Each structure stands twice: as C-alpha cells, then as structure tokens.
Amino acid sequence: MNPKLPIHSGITFLASAIVGRPRSFARNARQALASWHTYKVVGELPDLKGSDHGWLITINHYTRPGFDVWWNIFVLSAYFPVEIRWITTSALESDNPFHKVLYTPLTRWFLKRLGKVYGFFQMPAMPPRPEEHMKRAMAIRSILRSVRESEFPVIGFAPEGTDWNDGNLMRPSPGTGRFLASLANEKLVFLPVGTYEEAGNFIVKIGSPYRLKINPSWSHQDQDAAVIDEVMGRIAACRPPSMRAMNPTRTD
C-alpha cells in the first residue's frame, strides 16, 4: 500500500504556494484522498465545535519507504469538522551538499508559502541547528501568541518531528516536552492520535482527550522528560500493543 499524490492535487498545492491566496486545507486534503480507499479512521471524535477551549492534536510521525508523512495529515485534516492549523518544519534539511545549495532553500520557500495559504505554523526542526535556536524561539513565541489571541485554536503537532522510516515511534528531541508544556499552560486540551498500518489498511486511531498536568516543582529537564513520556505514551496507547515500542531520539 503505497498511496500516490494525485497529479491534480500536486498542481493545486504548487499553485496555492505560488498564488498565495488563503485556502481550506481540509478541502484540499479530501481531494487528495479521493482515489485512495485503504485507510480507516477509528475511535470517537469529541465534540470539538461544542467545546469552550482549544485543542492540541498530537500525532505520531508515521513514515516508511513508499509512505510519506503527509498522508497522516491529509487523513486527519479531511476527517475533522474544523480546520487544523498544523505545526510543520520550516525546511527539509539534509547534509547532502546539493540539497543544502538548492533543495533546502526551495523547500523553505515552498513551506513558508504553504503556511501562509493554509494558516500553518513553521519552526526549525528539532534539535535545531546552532544557528537556528533564535528562529525556533521566535516561532514558539509566535505560536503561543496566536493561541492566546484565537477564540478557538485547533493545533496539530507531531512531536517526533522527523522521519524514521520503519513505522515505529521515536522519542522526541529534548526541548519538545517544554514546548508541549507551554501549550498546555494555554489551556489547550490534548487529543492523542496514533497511526499505523494493519491488514493492508492505514489506520488513524483517535484516543481520549486529556489535560496535561504540569508539576511546578519539576526542573526544566524533569518537566521535559515527563511531558514527553506522557504525550508519547498517550499516542502509543492508540496503537496495537506490538507497535508501542519507541526508538531512541534521533541524533543524526
């Protein structure tokens, strides 16, 4: 099962980035999924529209050769009754010299333009390169400010933040837990989602919503680790028991 992005959808996303006009990502996601029928969404979706608080949807970064991470985002965005503002990387990084010169700058331009079209947030990948620490701090402040100013924020975030390509979970980079804690402090309710493949189908399992509890006596390091354990544990619980193991943090 290796879904392919329809040509018309690829043209739509490229044209959107070039023109720069606001569009509905949920609608475009449904168009991209129109010819793919081997996915299922399971679990009970809470009444998002009837709630008096914002939401943070946390999902694993499921990838493998032939299956790109954007299918996770397409399925969830198409299924939800409200638009999800995803937190995405600001560029696709690589140590390949050719990629550094051409590919990475091109993806930075493209993702920035798509972010404006669909209302997404961008930030440097974790762990940030030394020269990107300030950019990441500024991106986090921008996201928190947007959450505070929004009457009904619905944010989507994959804490792992990078491809692993074996379908397993991966422990997020240090610092991710503190970022999640800062979102919890903005009164967002967390909704875990686990994705995986089973019997030829791509499964998107919606878990139970919860409020992340922060112990004010924790050190920054303890808070970071505890929050990562809690959030990734909730995501893991949305996957079959045999698929809940977690690879260590990626350092390469």
mmCIF file of C-alpha atoms in Angstrom:
data_model
loop_
_atom_site.group_PDB
_atom_site.id
_atom_site.type_symbol
_atom_site.label_atom_id
_atom_site.label_comp_id
_atom_site.label_asym_id
_atom_site.label_seq_id
_atom_site.Cartn_x
_atom_site.Cartn_y
_atom_site.Cartn_z
ATOM 1 C CA MET A 1 0.000 0.000 0.000
ATOM 2 C CA ASN A 2 1.914 2.992 -1.323
ATOM 3 C CA PRO A 3 -0.518 5.853 -1.957
ATOM 4 C CA LYS A 4 0.399 8.367 -4.618
ATOM 5 C CA LEU A 5 -0.426 12.049 -4.556
ATOM 6 C CA PRO A 6 -2.804 12.714 -7.483
ATOM 7 C CA ILE A 7 -1.326 14.958 -10.155
ATOM 8 C CA HIS A 8 -4.174 17.455 -9.790
ATOM 9 C CA SER A 9 -3.511 17.703 -6.035
ATOM 10 C CA GLY A 10 0.184 18.278 -6.588
ATOM 11 C CA ILE A 11 -0.689 21.062 -9.034
ATOM 12 C CA THR A 12 -3.169 22.511 -6.517
ATOM 13 C CA PHE A 13 -0.566 22.696 -3.744
ATOM 14 C CA LEU A 14 2.057 24.196 -6.048
ATOM 15 C CA ALA A 15 -0.394 26.732 -7.470
ATOM 16 C CA SER A 16 -1.528 27.639 -3.950
ATOM 17 C CA ALA A 17 2.054 28.330 -2.916
ATOM 18 C CA ILE A 18 2.662 30.491 -5.989
ATOM 19 C CA VAL A 19 -0.592 32.470 -5.841
ATOM 20 C CA GLY A 20 -0.620 32.747 -2.053
ATOM 21 C CA ARG A 21 -4.380 33.024 -1.565
ATOM 22 C CA PRO A 22 -5.904 31.524 1.615
ATOM 23 C CA ARG A 23 -7.452 28.111 1.047
ATOM 24 C CA SER A 24 -9.054 25.325 3.058
ATOM 25 C CA PHE A 25 -6.540 22.586 3.728
ATOM 26 C CA ALA A 26 -9.336 20.219 4.799
ATOM 27 C CA ARG A 27 -10.975 20.560 1.397
ATOM 28 C CA ASN A 28 -7.707 20.064 -0.482
ATOM 29 C CA ALA A 29 -6.891 17.059 1.722
ATOM 30 C CA ARG A 30 -10.224 15.458 0.839
ATOM 31 C CA GLN A 31 -9.444 15.969 -2.839
ATOM 32 C CA ALA A 32 -6.040 14.305 -2.402
ATOM 33 C CA LEU A 33 -7.708 11.307 -0.720
ATOM 34 C CA ALA A 34 -10.470 10.897 -3.298
ATOM 35 C CA SER A 35 -8.820 7.961 -5.093
ATOM 36 C CA TRP A 36 -7.294 6.283 -2.006
ATOM 37 C CA HIS A 37 -9.620 3.928 -0.163
ATOM 38 C CA THR A 38 -7.376 1.806 2.062
ATOM 39 C CA TYR A 39 -7.471 3.956 5.171
ATOM 40 C CA LYS A 40 -9.726 3.933 8.221
ATOM 41 C CA VAL A 41 -10.370 6.420 10.996
ATOM 42 C CA VAL A 42 -11.392 4.707 14.233
ATOM 43 C CA GLY A 43 -12.220 5.975 17.712
ATOM 44 C CA GLU A 44 -14.662 8.566 18.957
ATOM 45 C CA LEU A 45 -14.109 12.174 17.979
ATOM 46 C CA PRO A 46 -15.001 14.618 20.781
ATOM 47 C CA ASP A 47 -17.388 17.492 20.161
ATOM 48 C CA LEU A 48 -14.772 19.994 19.050
ATOM 49 C CA LYS A 49 -17.229 22.666 17.967
ATOM 50 C CA GLY A 50 -19.194 22.417 21.198
ATOM 51 C CA SER A 51 -16.181 22.835 23.484
ATOM 52 C CA ASP A 52 -15.245 26.024 25.299
ATOM 53 C CA HIS A 53 -11.497 25.513 24.976
ATOM 54 C CA GLY A 54 -8.852 24.990 22.338
ATOM 55 C CA TRP A 55 -7.299 21.695 21.254
ATOM 56 C CA LEU A 56 -3.846 20.315 20.598
ATOM 57 C CA ILE A 57 -3.920 17.225 18.398
ATOM 58 C CA THR A 58 -0.765 15.144 18.876
ATOM 59 C CA ILE A 59 0.002 12.500 16.267
ATOM 60 C CA ASN A 60 2.925 10.204 15.564
ATOM 61 C CA HIS A 61 5.130 10.916 12.558
ATOM 62 C CA TYR A 62 4.363 7.674 10.715
ATOM 63 C CA THR A 63 6.537 7.035 7.673
ATOM 64 C CA ARG A 64 8.170 4.170 5.843
ATOM 65 C CA PRO A 65 9.671 3.769 2.372
ATOM 66 C CA GLY A 66 6.863 4.485 -0.077
ATOM 67 C CA PHE A 67 4.620 6.078 2.539
ATOM 68 C CA ASP A 68 5.151 9.784 3.222
ATOM 69 C CA VAL A 69 4.207 11.601 6.411
ATOM 70 C CA TRP A 70 1.777 13.944 4.668
ATOM 71 C CA TRP A 71 -0.789 11.116 4.427
ATOM 72 C CA ASN A 72 -1.151 11.286 8.228
ATOM 73 C CA ILE A 73 -2.005 14.975 7.924
ATOM 74 C CA PHE A 74 -4.294 14.536 4.909
ATOM 75 C CA VAL A 75 -6.455 11.871 6.563
ATOM 76 C CA LEU A 76 -6.812 13.687 9.866
ATOM 77 C CA SER A 77 -7.457 17.088 8.283
ATOM 78 C CA ALA A 78 -10.062 15.647 5.920
ATOM 79 C CA TYR A 79 -11.866 13.864 8.758
ATOM 80 C CA PHE A 80 -12.033 16.663 11.326
ATOM 81 C CA PRO A 81 -15.049 19.026 11.289
ATOM 82 C CA VAL A 82 -12.797 22.057 11.855
ATOM 83 C CA GLU A 83 -9.649 23.312 10.164
ATOM 84 C CA ILE A 84 -6.456 22.154 11.883
ATOM 85 C CA ARG A 85 -3.521 24.574 11.973
ATOM 86 C CA TRP A 86 -0.520 22.269 11.721
ATOM 87 C CA ILE A 87 2.930 22.983 13.114
ATOM 88 C CA THR A 88 5.360 21.976 10.380
ATOM 89 C CA THR A 89 9.067 22.161 9.768
ATOM 90 C CA SER A 90 10.281 25.352 8.115
ATOM 91 C CA ALA A 91 12.511 23.445 5.666
ATOM 92 C CA LEU A 92 13.609 19.938 4.731
ATOM 93 C CA GLU A 93 17.189 19.719 5.900
ATOM 94 C CA SER A 94 19.941 17.429 4.637
ATOM 95 C CA ASP A 95 23.704 17.081 4.925
ATOM 96 C CA ASN A 96 23.878 16.436 1.191
ATOM 97 C CA PRO A 97 25.850 19.382 -0.332
ATOM 98 C CA PHE A 98 23.485 19.552 -3.311
ATOM 99 C CA HIS A 99 20.463 19.676 -1.025
ATOM 100 C CA LYS A 100 21.984 22.473 1.051
ATOM 101 C CA VAL A 101 22.510 24.619 -2.025
ATOM 102 C CA LEU A 102 19.221 24.067 -3.860
ATOM 103 C CA TYR A 103 16.769 21.607 -2.262
ATOM 104 C CA THR A 104 16.625 23.031 1.267
ATOM 105 C CA PRO A 105 16.185 26.682 0.164
ATOM 106 C CA LEU A 106 13.473 25.594 -2.264
ATOM 107 C CA THR A 107 11.582 23.662 0.418
ATOM 108 C CA ARG A 108 11.940 26.634 2.783
ATOM 109 C CA TRP A 109 10.275 28.901 0.212
ATOM 110 C CA PHE A 110 7.559 26.349 -0.575
ATOM 111 C CA LEU A 111 6.682 25.549 3.046
ATOM 112 C CA LYS A 112 6.630 29.205 4.007
ATOM 113 C CA ARG A 113 4.215 29.962 1.184
ATOM 114 C CA LEU A 114 2.000 26.979 2.043
ATOM 115 C CA GLY A 115 1.997 28.087 5.671
ATOM 116 C CA LYS A 116 0.538 31.441 4.666
ATOM 117 C CA VAL A 117 -2.050 29.815 2.388
ATOM 118 C CA TYR A 118 -3.305 27.302 4.959
ATOM 119 C CA GLY A 119 -2.559 29.103 8.213
ATOM 120 C CA PHE A 120 0.135 26.654 9.290
ATOM 121 C CA PHE A 121 2.975 27.406 11.681
ATOM 122 C CA GLN A 122 6.618 26.733 10.798
ATOM 123 C CA MET A 123 9.595 26.206 13.027
ATOM 124 C CA PRO A 124 13.092 24.752 12.571
ATOM 125 C CA ALA A 125 13.321 21.014 13.052
ATOM 126 C CA MET A 126 14.353 19.539 16.403
ATOM 127 C CA PRO A 127 17.004 19.509 17.548
ATOM 128 C CA PRO A 128 17.652 22.926 15.981
ATOM 129 C CA ARG A 129 20.991 23.635 14.372
ATOM 130 C CA PRO A 130 23.103 26.062 16.431
ATOM 131 C CA GLU A 131 22.270 28.948 14.113
ATOM 132 C CA GLU A 132 18.528 28.225 14.357
ATOM 133 C CA HIS A 133 17.960 28.413 18.131
ATOM 134 C CA MET A 134 16.776 32.011 17.906
ATOM 135 C CA LYS A 135 14.476 31.242 14.971
ATOM 136 C CA ARG A 136 12.903 28.387 16.914
ATOM 137 C CA ALA A 137 12.391 30.564 19.991
ATOM 138 C CA MET A 138 10.713 33.211 17.828
ATOM 139 C CA ALA A 139 8.491 30.564 16.192
ATOM 140 C CA ILE A 140 7.396 29.249 19.588
ATOM 141 C CA ARG A 141 6.536 32.751 20.795
ATOM 142 C CA SER A 142 4.535 33.333 17.616
ATOM 143 C CA ILE A 143 2.562 30.101 18.094
ATOM 144 C CA LEU A 144 1.788 30.867 21.738
ATOM 145 C CA ARG A 145 0.704 34.387 20.857
ATOM 146 C CA SER A 146 -1.605 33.046 18.152
ATOM 147 C CA VAL A 147 -3.141 30.548 20.586
ATOM 148 C CA ARG A 148 -3.815 33.298 23.129
ATOM 149 C CA GLU A 149 -5.391 35.551 20.518
ATOM 150 C CA SER A 150 -7.548 32.849 18.936
ATOM 151 C CA GLU A 151 -11.066 32.263 20.225
ATOM 152 C CA PHE A 152 -10.982 28.558 19.296
ATOM 153 C CA PRO A 153 -7.478 27.307 18.431
ATOM 154 C CA VAL A 154 -7.128 23.810 16.970
ATOM 155 C CA ILE A 155 -3.449 22.969 16.548
ATOM 156 C CA GLY A 156 -1.903 19.808 15.097
ATOM 157 C CA PHE A 157 1.596 18.671 16.033
ATOM 158 C CA ALA A 158 3.755 15.562 15.521
ATOM 159 C CA PRO A 159 6.184 15.650 18.492
ATOM 160 C CA GLU A 160 8.714 13.285 16.871
ATOM 161 C CA GLY A 161 9.284 15.898 14.196
ATOM 162 C CA THR A 162 11.297 13.813 11.742
ATOM 163 C CA ASP A 163 11.147 10.724 9.533
ATOM 164 C CA TRP A 164 12.316 7.405 10.951
ATOM 165 C CA ASN A 165 11.096 5.207 8.073
ATOM 166 C CA ASP A 166 10.483 1.987 9.983
ATOM 167 C CA GLY A 167 6.938 2.744 11.144
ATOM 168 C CA ASN A 168 7.909 2.730 14.816
ATOM 169 C CA LEU A 169 7.566 5.534 17.312
ATOM 170 C CA MET A 170 10.585 7.683 18.121
ATOM 171 C CA ARG A 171 11.321 9.628 21.272
ATOM 172 C CA PRO A 172 11.166 13.375 20.507
ATOM 173 C CA SER A 173 14.226 15.571 20.876
ATOM 174 C CA PRO A 174 14.924 17.277 24.236
ATOM 175 C CA GLY A 175 13.038 20.558 24.490
ATOM 176 C CA THR A 176 9.888 19.203 22.848
ATOM 177 C CA GLY A 177 8.340 18.471 26.229
ATOM 178 C CA ARG A 178 8.819 22.033 27.427
ATOM 179 C CA PHE A 179 7.163 23.310 24.254
ATOM 180 C CA LEU A 180 4.203 20.991 24.843
ATOM 181 C CA ALA A 181 4.016 22.158 28.448
ATOM 182 C CA SER A 182 3.821 25.768 27.288
ATOM 183 C CA LEU A 183 0.867 24.856 25.061
ATOM 184 C CA ALA A 184 -0.794 23.082 27.983
ATOM 185 C CA ASN A 185 -0.400 26.258 30.016
ATOM 186 C CA GLU A 186 -2.541 27.995 27.372
ATOM 187 C CA LYS A 187 -5.454 25.751 28.456
ATOM 188 C CA LEU A 188 -5.383 23.525 25.394
ATOM 189 C CA VAL A 189 -6.862 20.059 25.787
ATOM 190 C CA PHE A 190 -4.694 17.345 24.247
ATOM 191 C CA LEU A 191 -6.148 14.800 21.812
ATOM 192 C CA PRO A 192 -3.798 11.876 21.050
ATOM 193 C CA VAL A 193 -3.888 10.140 17.681
ATOM 194 C CA GLY A 194 -1.962 7.028 16.706
ATOM 195 C CA THR A 195 -1.333 5.991 13.101
ATOM 196 C CA TYR A 196 -0.121 2.653 11.776
ATOM 197 C CA GLU A 197 -0.730 0.043 9.082
ATOM 198 C CA GLU A 198 -2.630 -3.159 9.658
ATOM 199 C CA ALA A 199 -4.043 -5.772 7.265
ATOM 200 C CA GLY A 200 -3.369 -3.598 4.240
ATOM 201 C CA ASN A 201 -5.047 -0.516 5.687
ATOM 202 C CA PHE A 202 -3.680 2.726 7.079
ATOM 203 C CA ILE A 203 -5.303 3.194 10.475
ATOM 204 C CA VAL A 204 -5.818 6.536 12.207
ATOM 205 C CA LYS A 205 -6.896 5.845 15.801
ATOM 206 C CA ILE A 206 -8.316 8.711 17.856
ATOM 207 C CA GLY A 207 -7.698 8.433 21.579
ATOM 208 C CA SER A 208 -9.290 10.023 24.616
ATOM 209 C CA PRO A 209 -8.782 13.760 25.282
ATOM 210 C CA TYR A 210 -6.901 14.796 28.410
ATOM 211 C CA ARG A 211 -5.416 17.809 30.139
ATOM 212 C CA LEU A 212 -1.673 17.706 30.570
ATOM 213 C CA LYS A 213 -0.756 18.183 34.228
ATOM 214 C CA ILE A 214 2.428 20.089 34.996
ATOM 215 C CA ASN A 215 4.189 19.815 38.351
ATOM 216 C CA PRO A 216 5.534 23.312 39.187
ATOM 217 C CA SER A 217 8.298 21.793 41.313
ATOM 218 C CA TRP A 218 9.871 19.977 38.361
ATOM 219 C CA SER A 219 13.163 21.177 36.965
ATOM 220 C CA HIS A 220 13.196 22.092 33.262
ATOM 221 C CA GLN A 221 14.866 18.792 32.462
ATOM 222 C CA ASP A 222 12.429 16.719 34.546
ATOM 223 C CA GLN A 223 9.457 18.571 33.081
ATOM 224 C CA ASP A 224 10.715 17.990 29.559
ATOM 225 C CA ALA A 225 11.180 14.241 30.099
ATOM 226 C CA ALA A 226 7.906 13.764 31.986
ATOM 227 C CA VAL A 227 5.837 15.570 29.382
ATOM 228 C CA ILE A 228 7.432 13.620 26.538
ATOM 229 C CA ASP A 229 6.697 10.375 28.407
ATOM 230 C CA GLU A 230 3.064 11.364 28.945
ATOM 231 C CA VAL A 231 2.334 12.644 25.457
ATOM 232 C CA MET A 232 4.110 9.847 23.602
ATOM 233 C CA GLY A 233 2.596 7.276 25.964
ATOM 234 C CA ARG A 234 -0.881 8.507 25.077
ATOM 235 C CA ILE A 235 -0.065 8.322 21.366
ATOM 236 C CA ALA A 236 1.407 4.833 21.802
ATOM 237 C CA ALA A 237 -1.792 3.691 23.529
ATOM 238 C CA CYS A 238 -3.643 4.441 20.275
ATOM 239 C CA ARG A 239 -1.572 1.798 18.502
ATOM 240 C CA PRO A 240 -1.671 -2.007 18.923
ATOM 241 C CA PRO A 241 0.444 -3.325 21.838
ATOM 242 C CA SER A 242 3.010 -4.769 19.435
ATOM 243 C CA MET A 243 3.547 -1.312 17.898
ATOM 244 C CA ARG A 244 4.108 0.743 21.039
ATOM 245 C CA ALA A 245 7.884 0.390 21.354
ATOM 246 C CA MET A 246 9.811 3.631 20.941
ATOM 247 C CA ASN A 247 13.113 4.171 19.184
ATOM 248 C CA PRO A 248 15.585 6.494 20.919
ATOM 249 C CA THR A 249 15.866 10.157 19.986
ATOM 250 C CA ARG A 250 17.361 10.612 16.525
ATOM 251 C CA THR A 251 20.726 12.376 16.691
ATOM 252 C CA ASP A 252 21.985 12.163 13.095
#
